[in-house]
CSV table of C-alpha atoms and ligand atoms in Angstrom, one decimal:
chain,number,residue,atom,x,y,z
E,774,UNK,CA,0.5,48.3,12.5
E,775,UNK,CA,2.2,47.6,9.3
E,776,UNK,CA,3.1,43.9,9.0
E,777,UNK,CA,6.7,43.2,8.2
E,778,UNK,CA,7.2,41.4,4.9
E,779,UNK,CA,9.8,38.8,5.4
E,780,UNK,CA,12.5,38.6,2.7
E,781,UNK,CA,14.8,35.7,2.0
E,782,UNK,CA,17.6,37.8,3.6
E,783,UNK,CA,15.5,38.3,6.8
E,784,UNK,CA,15.0,34.6,7.0
E,785,UNK,CA,18.6,33.8,6.6
E,786,UNK,CA,19.6,36.5,9.1
E,787,UNK,CA,17.1,35.1,11.7
E,788,UNK,CA,18.4,31.7,11.1
E,789,UNK,CA,22.0,32.9,11.5
E,790,UNK,CA,22.7,31.7,8.0
E,791,UNK,CA,24.0,35.0,6.4
E,792,UNK,CA,27.6,34.5,5.3
E,793,UNK,CA,27.1,30.9,4.2
E,794,UNK,CA,28.6,29.9,0.9
E,795,UNK,CA,26.6,28.8,-2.1
E,796,UNK,CA,27.2,25.1,-1.4
E,797,UNK,CA,25.8,25.4,2.1
E,798,UNK,CA,22.8,27.3,0.8
E,799,UNK,CA,22.0,24.4,-1.4
E,800,UNK,CA,21.4,22.4,1.7
E,801,UNK,CA,19.3,25.1,3.3
E,802,UNK,CA,17.1,25.0,0.1
E,803,UNK,CA,16.8,21.2,0.3
E,804,UNK,CA,15.7,21.5,3.9
E,805,UNK,CA,13.2,24.1,3.0
E,806,UNK,CA,11.8,21.9,0.3
E,807,UNK,CA,11.0,19.2,2.8
E,808,UNK,CA,14.0,17.1,3.7
E,809,UNK,CA,13.3,14.9,6.6
E,810,UNK,CA,13.5,16.5,10.0
E,811,UNK,CA,14.4,13.0,11.3
E,812,UNK,CA,11.9,13.4,14.1
E,813,UNK,CA,11.3,9.6,14.2
E,814,UNK,CA,13.8,6.8,14.2
E,815,UNK,CA,14.8,5.6,10.7
E,816,UNK,CA,14.3,3.2,9.0
E,817,UNK,CA,10.5,2.6,9.3
E,818,UNK,CA,8.2,0.1,7.7
E,819,UNK,CA,4.4,-0.2,8.0
E,820,UNK,CA,2.3,-2.9,6.4
E,821,UNK,CA,-1.1,-4.3,6.7
E,822,UNK,CA,-2.2,-7.4,8.7
E,823,UNK,CA,-0.5,-10.0,10.7
E,824,UNK,CA,1.4,-11.4,7.8
E,825,UNK,CA,3.0,-7.9,7.5
E,826,UNK,CA,5.2,-9.0,10.4
E,827,UNK,CA,7.2,-11.5,8.3
E,828,UNK,CA,7.2,-9.1,5.3
E,829,UNK,CA,8.5,-6.3,7.6
E,830,UNK,CA,11.3,-8.5,8.9
E,831,UNK,CA,12.6,-9.0,5.3
E,832,UNK,CA,12.1,-5.3,4.5
E,833,UNK,CA,13.7,-4.3,7.8
E,834,UNK,CA,16.8,-6.4,7.1
E,835,UNK,CA,17.4,-4.7,3.8
E,836,UNK,CA,16.8,-1.2,5.3
E,837,UNK,CA,19.0,-1.8,8.4
E,838,UNK,CA,21.8,-2.8,6.0
E,839,UNK,CA,21.4,0.6,4.3
E,840,UNK,CA,19.3,-0.7,1.4
E,841,UNK,CA,16.8,1.3,-0.6
E,842,UNK,CA,13.1,1.7,0.3
E,843,UNK,CA,12.1,0.4,-3.1
E,844,UNK,CA,14.0,-2.8,-2.7
E,845,UNK,CA,12.7,-3.2,0.8
E,846,UNK,CA,9.0,-3.0,-0.2
E,847,UNK,CA,9.5,-5.4,-3.2
E,848,UNK,CA,11.4,-8.0,-1.3
E,849,UNK,CA,9.2,-7.5,1.8
E,850,UNK,CA,5.9,-8.2,0.1
E,851,UNK,CA,7.5,-11.1,-1.9
E,852,UNK,CA,7.4,-13.0,1.4
E,853,UNK,CA,3.6,-12.8,1.6
E,854,UNK,CA,3.3,-13.6,-2.1
E,855,UNK,CA,5.2,-16.8,-1.7
E,856,UNK,CA,3.4,-18.0,1.4
E,857,UNK,CA,0.9,-20.8,0.4
E,858,UNK,CA,-0.9,-20.5,3.7
E,859,UNK,CA,-1.8,-16.9,3.0
E,860,UNK,CA,-5.1,-17.1,1.1
E,861,UNK,CA,-5.3,-13.5,0.0
E,862,UNK,CA,-2.0,-12.8,-1.7
E,863,UNK,CA,0.0,-14.5,-4.5
E,864,UNK,CA,0.5,-18.3,-4.4
E,865,UNK,CA,-2.3,-19.9,-2.4
E,866,UNK,CA,-4.7,-16.9,-2.8
E,867,UNK,CA,-8.4,-17.7,-3.1
E,868,UNK,CA,-9.5,-17.8,-6.8
E,869,UNK,CA,-12.3,-16.0,-8.6
E,870,UNK,CA,-15.8,-17.5,-9.2
E,871,UNK,CA,-14.4,-19.6,-12.0
E,872,UNK,CA,-11.6,-21.1,-9.8
E,873,UNK,CA,-8.9,-19.0,-11.4
E,874,UNK,CA,-6.3,-17.2,-9.2
E,875,UNK,CA,-5.9,-13.6,-10.6
E,876,UNK,CA,-3.4,-11.2,-9.0
E,877,UNK,CA,-3.2,-7.4,-8.8
E,878,UNK,CA,-0.1,-5.4,-7.7
E,879,UNK,CA,1.5,-2.0,-7.9
E,880,UNK,CA,4.8,-0.4,-6.7
E,881,UNK,CA,5.8,3.2,-6.4
E,882,UNK,CA,9.3,4.7,-5.8
E,883,UNK,CA,10.7,7.9,-4.4
E,884,UNK,CA,11.2,9.4,-7.9
E,885,UNK,CA,7.4,9.3,-8.5
E,886,UNK,CA,7.8,6.4,-10.9
E,887,UNK,CA,5.4,3.5,-10.6
E,888,UNK,CA,4.4,0.2,-12.2
E,889,UNK,CA,1.4,-2.1,-12.0
E,890,UNK,CA,-0.1,-5.4,-13.1
E,891,UNK,CA,-3.7,-6.5,-13.0
E,892,UNK,CA,-5.6,-9.7,-13.7
E,893,UNK,CA,-2.2,-11.5,-13.9
E,894,UNK,CA,-2.3,-15.3,-13.7
E,895,UNK,CA,0.3,-18.0,-13.0
E,896,UNK,CA,3.1,-15.8,-11.7
E,897,UNK,CA,4.0,-16.0,-8.0
E,898,UNK,CA,5.5,-12.5,-7.6
E,899,UNK,CA,3.2,-9.9,-9.3
E,900,UNK,CA,5.0,-7.1,-7.4
E,901,UNK,CA,8.2,-7.9,-9.1
E,902,UNK,CA,6.5,-7.9,-12.5
E,903,UNK,CA,5.1,-4.5,-11.6
E,904,UNK,CA,8.6,-3.3,-10.8
E,905,UNK,CA,9.8,-4.6,-14.1
E,906,UNK,CA,7.0,-2.8,-15.9
E,907,UNK,CA,8.1,0.4,-14.1
E,908,UNK,CA,11.8,0.0,-14.9
E,909,UNK,CA,11.8,-1.8,-18.3
E,910,UNK,CA,8.9,-0.2,-20.2
E,911,UNK,CA,7.6,3.3,-20.5
E,912,UNK,CA,4.1,2.1,-19.4
E,913,UNK,CA,2.6,2.0,-16.0
E,914,UNK,CA,0.2,-0.9,-16.1
E,915,UNK,CA,-0.1,-4.2,-17.9
E,916,UNK,CA,-3.1,-6.5,-17.6
E,917,UNK,CA,-4.0,-10.2,-18.1
E,918,UNK,CA,-2.4,-12.0,-21.1
E,919,UNK,CA,-0.2,-9.0,-21.9
E,920,UNK,CA,1.2,-8.8,-18.4
E,921,UNK,CA,1.8,-12.6,-18.4
E,922,UNK,CA,3.6,-12.4,-21.7
E,923,UNK,CA,5.7,-9.5,-20.5
E,924,UNK,CA,6.6,-11.5,-17.3
E,925,UNK,CA,7.6,-14.6,-19.2
E,926,UNK,CA,9.7,-12.6,-21.6
E,927,UNK,CA,11.5,-11.1,-18.6
E,928,UNK,CA,12.3,-14.6,-17.2
E,929,UNK,CA,9.5,-15.1,-14.6
E,930,UNK,CA,8.5,-18.7,-14.4
E,931,UNK,CA,4.9,-19.9,-14.9
E,932,UNK,CA,3.4,-21.8,-12.0
E,933,UNK,CA,-0.1,-23.0,-11.0
E,934,UNK,CA,-1.1,-20.7,-8.1
E,935,UNK,CA,-4.2,-22.6,-7.0
E,936,UNK,CA,-3.3,-24.7,-4.0
E,937,UNK,CA,-5.4,-27.7,-2.9
E,938,UNK,CA,-6.5,-25.8,0.2
E,939,UNK,CA,-7.7,-22.8,-1.9
E,940,UNK,CA,-9.4,-25.2,-4.5
E,941,UNK,CA,-11.3,-26.9,-1.7
E,942,UNK,CA,-12.5,-23.6,-0.3
E,943,UNK,CA,-13.7,-22.6,-3.8
E,944,UNK,CA,-15.5,-25.9,-4.3
E,945,UNK,CA,-17.1,-25.5,-0.9
E,946,UNK,CA,-18.3,-22.0,-1.8
E,947,UNK,CA,-19.7,-23.3,-5.1
E,948,UNK,CA,-21.5,-26.2,-3.5
E,949,UNK,CA,-23.1,-24.1,-0.8
E,950,UNK,CA,-23.9,-21.1,-3.0
E,951,UNK,CA,-27.4,-20.0,-2.3
E,952,UNK,CA,-29.0,-16.9,-0.9
E,953,UNK,CA,-29.8,-18.9,2.3
E,954,UNK,CA,-26.3,-19.6,3.5
E,955,UNK,CA,-23.4,-17.9,5.1
E,956,UNK,CA,-21.4,-17.8,1.8
E,957,UNK,CA,-23.7,-15.4,0.0
E,958,UNK,CA,-22.7,-12.7,-0.6
E,959,UNK,CA,-19.1,-13.9,-1.0
E,960,UNK,CA,-17.0,-13.5,2.2
E,961,UNK,CA,-15.1,-10.3,2.5
E,962,UNK,CA,-11.6,-11.6,2.9
E,963,UNK,CA,-9.5,-8.5,3.3
E,964,UNK,CA,-5.9,-9.4,3.6
E,965,UNK,CA,-4.1,-7.5,0.9
E,966,UNK,CA,-0.6,-6.5,1.8
E,967,UNK,CA,0.2,-2.8,1.4
E,968,UNK,CA,3.6,-1.7,2.6
E,969,UNK,CA,5.3,1.7,2.9
E,970,UNK,CA,8.9,2.0,3.8
E,971,UNK,CA,11.3,4.9,4.7
E,972,UNK,CA,15.0,4.2,4.3
E,973,UNK,CA,18.0,5.6,6.1
E,974,UNK,CA,18.4,8.1,3.4
E,975,UNK,CA,14.9,9.5,4.1
E,976,UNK,CA,13.4,8.1,0.9
E,977,UNK,CA,9.9,6.6,0.7
E,978,UNK,CA,8.6,3.7,-1.4
E,979,UNK,CA,5.4,1.6,-1.4
E,980,UNK,CA,4.0,-1.7,-2.6
E,981,UNK,CA,0.6,-3.3,-2.7
E,982,UNK,CA,-0.2,-6.9,-3.8
E,983,UNK,CA,-3.2,-9.2,-3.6
E,984,UNK,CA,-5.3,-12.0,-5.0
E,985,UNK,CA,-8.3,-9.6,-4.6
E,986,UNK,CA,-11.7,-10.4,-3.3
E,987,UNK,CA,-12.4,-14.1,-2.9
E,988,UNK,CA,-14.7,-15.6,-5.6
E,989,UNK,CA,-15.0,-12.3,-7.5
E,990,UNK,CA,-16.4,-12.1,-11.0
E,991,UNK,CA,-13.8,-13.3,-13.5
E,992,UNK,CA,-12.0,-10.2,-14.8
E,993,UNK,CA,-12.6,-8.1,-11.7
E,994,UNK,CA,-9.8,-5.8,-10.8
E,995,UNK,CA,-9.7,-4.0,-7.4
E,996,UNK,CA,-7.9,-1.0,-6.0
E,997,UNK,CA,-4.6,-2.8,-5.3
E,998,UNK,CA,-2.9,-2.3,-8.7
E,999,UNK,CA,-4.4,1.2,-9.1
E,1000,UNK,CA,-1.9,4.0,-8.3
E,1001,UNK,CA,-3.8,6.6,-6.1
E,1002,UNK,CA,-6.4,4.0,-5.0
E,1003,UNK,CA,-4.5,1.1,-3.4
E,1004,UNK,CA,-1.2,2.9,-3.1
E,1005,UNK,CA,0.4,6.3,-3.4
E,1006,UNK,CA,3.8,7.7,-2.5
E,1007,UNK,CA,5.1,11.3,-2.6
E,1008,UNK,CA,8.6,11.4,-1.5
E,1009,UNK,CA,8.3,15.0,-0.2
E,1010,UNK,CA,5.3,14.1,1.9
E,1011,UNK,CA,4.5,10.5,2.7
E,1012,UNK,CA,3.0,7.3,1.4
E,1013,UNK,CA,-0.3,5.5,2.0
E,1014,UNK,CA,-1.8,2.1,1.1
E,1015,UNK,CA,-5.2,0.5,1.3
E,1016,UNK,CA,-6.8,-2.9,2.2
E,1017,UNK,CA,-10.5,-3.8,2.1
E,1018,UNK,CA,-13.3,-3.2,-0.3
E,1019,UNK,CA,-11.3,-2.1,-3.4
E,1020,UNK,CA,-14.2,-0.5,-5.2
E,1021,UNK,CA,-14.6,2.0,-2.3
E,1022,UNK,CA,-10.9,2.9,-2.4
E,1023,UNK,CA,-11.1,3.5,-6.1
E,1024,UNK,CA,-14.2,5.6,-5.9
E,1025,UNK,CA,-12.5,8.0,-3.4
E,1026,UNK,CA,-8.9,7.8,-4.9
E,1027,UNK,CA,-8.3,6.7,-1.3
E,1028,UNK,CA,-4.5,6.5,-1.0
E,1029,UNK,CA,-3.9,9.7,-3.0
E,1030,UNK,CA,-6.4,11.4,-0.7
E,1031,UNK,CA,-4.5,10.3,2.4
E,1032,UNK,CA,-1.2,11.6,1.0
E,1033,UNK,CA,-2.9,14.9,0.0
E,1034,UNK,CA,-4.3,15.3,3.6
E,1035,UNK,CA,-0.7,14.8,4.9
E,1036,UNK,CA,0.5,17.4,2.4
E,1037,UNK,CA,-2.0,19.9,3.9
E,1038,UNK,CA,-0.5,19.3,7.3
E,1039,UNK,CA,-2.4,16.4,8.7
E,1040,UNK,CA,-0.6,13.7,10.7
E,1041,UNK,CA,-0.7,10.2,9.1
E,1042,UNK,CA,-3.3,9.2,11.6
E,1043,UNK,CA,-5.5,12.2,10.9
E,1044,UNK,CA,-5.0,11.7,7.2
E,1045,UNK,CA,-6.2,8.1,7.2
E,1046,UNK,CA,-9.3,9.0,9.2
E,1047,UNK,CA,-10.0,12.0,7.0
E,1048,UNK,CA,-10.1,9.8,3.9
E,1049,UNK,CA,-12.4,7.3,5.6
E,1050,UNK,CA,-14.7,10.2,6.8
E,1051,UNK,CA,-14.9,11.4,3.2
E,1052,UNK,CA,-16.2,7.9,2.2
E,1053,UNK,CA,-18.7,7.8,5.1
E,1054,UNK,CA,-20.0,11.2,3.9
E,1055,UNK,CA,-20.1,10.1,0.3
E,1056,UNK,CA,-22.2,7.0,1.3
E,1057,UNK,CA,-24.3,9.1,3.7
E,1058,UNK,CA,-23.2,6.8,6.5
E,1059,UNK,CA,-24.4,3.6,4.9
E,1060,UNK,CA,-21.3,1.4,5.1
E,1061,UNK,CA,-21.6,-2.4,4.9
E,1062,UNK,CA,-18.0,-3.2,4.1
E,1063,UNK,CA,-14.5,-2.8,5.5
E,1064,UNK,CA,-11.9,-0.4,4.2
E,1065,UNK,CA,-8.6,0.6,5.8
E,1066,UNK,CA,-5.6,2.8,5.2
E,1067,UNK,CA,-2.1,2.8,6.5
E,1068,UNK,CA,0.2,5.8,6.2
E,1069,UNK,CA,3.8,6.8,6.8
E,1070,UNK,CA,5.2,10.4,6.5
E,1071,UNK,CA,8.6,11.8,5.7
E,1072,UNK,CA,9.3,12.1,9.5
E,1073,UNK,CA,8.8,8.5,10.1
E,1074,UNK,CA,5.4,9.0,11.8
E,1075,UNK,CA,2.7,6.4,11.0
E,1076,UNK,CA,-1.1,6.2,11.0
E,1077,UNK,CA,-3.7,3.4,10.5
E,1078,UNK,CA,-7.5,3.5,10.5
E,1079,UNK,CA,-10.4,1.4,9.2
E,1080,UNK,CA,-14.1,1.9,8.8
E,1081,UNK,CA,-14.9,-1.1,11.1
E,1082,UNK,CA,-13.2,-3.0,13.9
E,1083,UNK,CA,-10.5,-5.5,13.0
E,1084,UNK,CA,-7.6,-3.8,11.3
E,1085,UNK,CA,-4.2,-4.9,12.3
E,1086,UNK,CA,-0.9,-3.6,11.0
E,1087,UNK,CA,2.8,-4.4,11.5
E,1088,UNK,CA,5.1,-1.6,12.4
E,1089,UNK,CA,8.9,-2.0,12.1
E,1090,UNK,CA,11.5,0.4,13.6
E,1091,UNK,CA,15.1,-0.2,14.6
E,1092,UNK,CA,13.8,-1.2,18.0
E,1093,UNK,CA,11.0,-3.6,17.2
E,1094,UNK,CA,8.6,-5.2,14.7
E,1095,UNK,CA,5.2,-5.1,16.3
E,1096,UNK,CA,1.6,-6.0,15.4
E,1097,UNK,CA,-0.8,-3.2,16.4
E,1098,UNK,CA,-4.5,-2.6,16.2
E,1099,UNK,CA,-5.8,0.2,14.0
E,1100,UNK,CA,-8.3,2.7,15.1
E,1101,UNK,CA,-11.8,2.3,13.6
E,1102,UNK,CA,-14.5,4.9,13.0
E,1103,UNK,CA,-17.8,3.0,12.9
E,1104,UNK,CA,-18.9,1.3,16.1
E,1105,UNK,CA,-21.6,-1.3,15.3
N,72,LIG,N1,-8.4,-4.4,-1.7
N,72,LIG,C1,-8.5,-5.7,-2.2
N,72,LIG,C2,-9.4,-5.7,-3.4
N,72,LIG,O1,-10.4,-5.1,-3.3
N,72,LIG,C3,-9.0,-6.7,-1.2
N,72,LIG,C4,-8.3,-6.8,0.1
N,72,LIG,O2,-7.8,-5.9,0.6
N,72,LIG,O3,-8.2,-8.0,0.6
N,72,LIG,O4,-9.1,-6.4,-4.3
């Protein structure tokens, strides 16, 4: 049997669209290019860890009022950055091995534009500096002294980020440092906030911000400011963000990989798991660290998975803002 080759006209006829004017056809084209099917309820926000709940609340307020996904993710993660009790993001974050708090962050909008800062010191809101880099320069990433100078020039205020609580934890780590105690190797505090949001208009944006691994080598930069590793958004497909051992997310271009899996047809959940399976394969099953991904697609569907037990994420919809457990792949 000879297979019928479908023409554009056949498609339009089948869909009852013959006879539509040019302006209506424009919308058909937009739909065909991947406009949201609005399967889920909009808006939607997903973010990592328990502190994601407070961040989601802020992001959700903005989105429910009709605000943009980009504003929602920036203002949402600002809440975590300003929280002195949170020892893994922004103000109050645990320092590096020299006692210096260094911050990494990146942001990506629906237009594919993005900005990042790494090894930034003395600024409470690195995500807002990252957004400024995106919008007020033609670069993507600024680091260290240069990022600080850029932030100060744009009106951000300098502030000591090392709280007493974080300083005490650092001193305790230094005092006890030996290969005999619990502190060595350094603890794996994995509480970066990654957030992806879908606004009422169907647009996606993402943000990722962290103080990085506790007691890291001075100068170490993780995955969180690296577009494609700690965060990636494609407005036609979905967005993904990471938390956990940043080096592993960088080595697999983790967040990009999750989005590419979704592009190939995977659900957000399948995509997160596929990216982690890739890593397990790369390491031949030898995994002694934690890494997790969250994802949100254009239809408002979410996914979350980690290598090991313990991932929690916050999920906001118009109905609720709820803390949930992520699926994990390696049972110890
Ligand atoms: N991904 C972060 C980093 O490697 C750590 C974390 O998620 O807490 O810097």
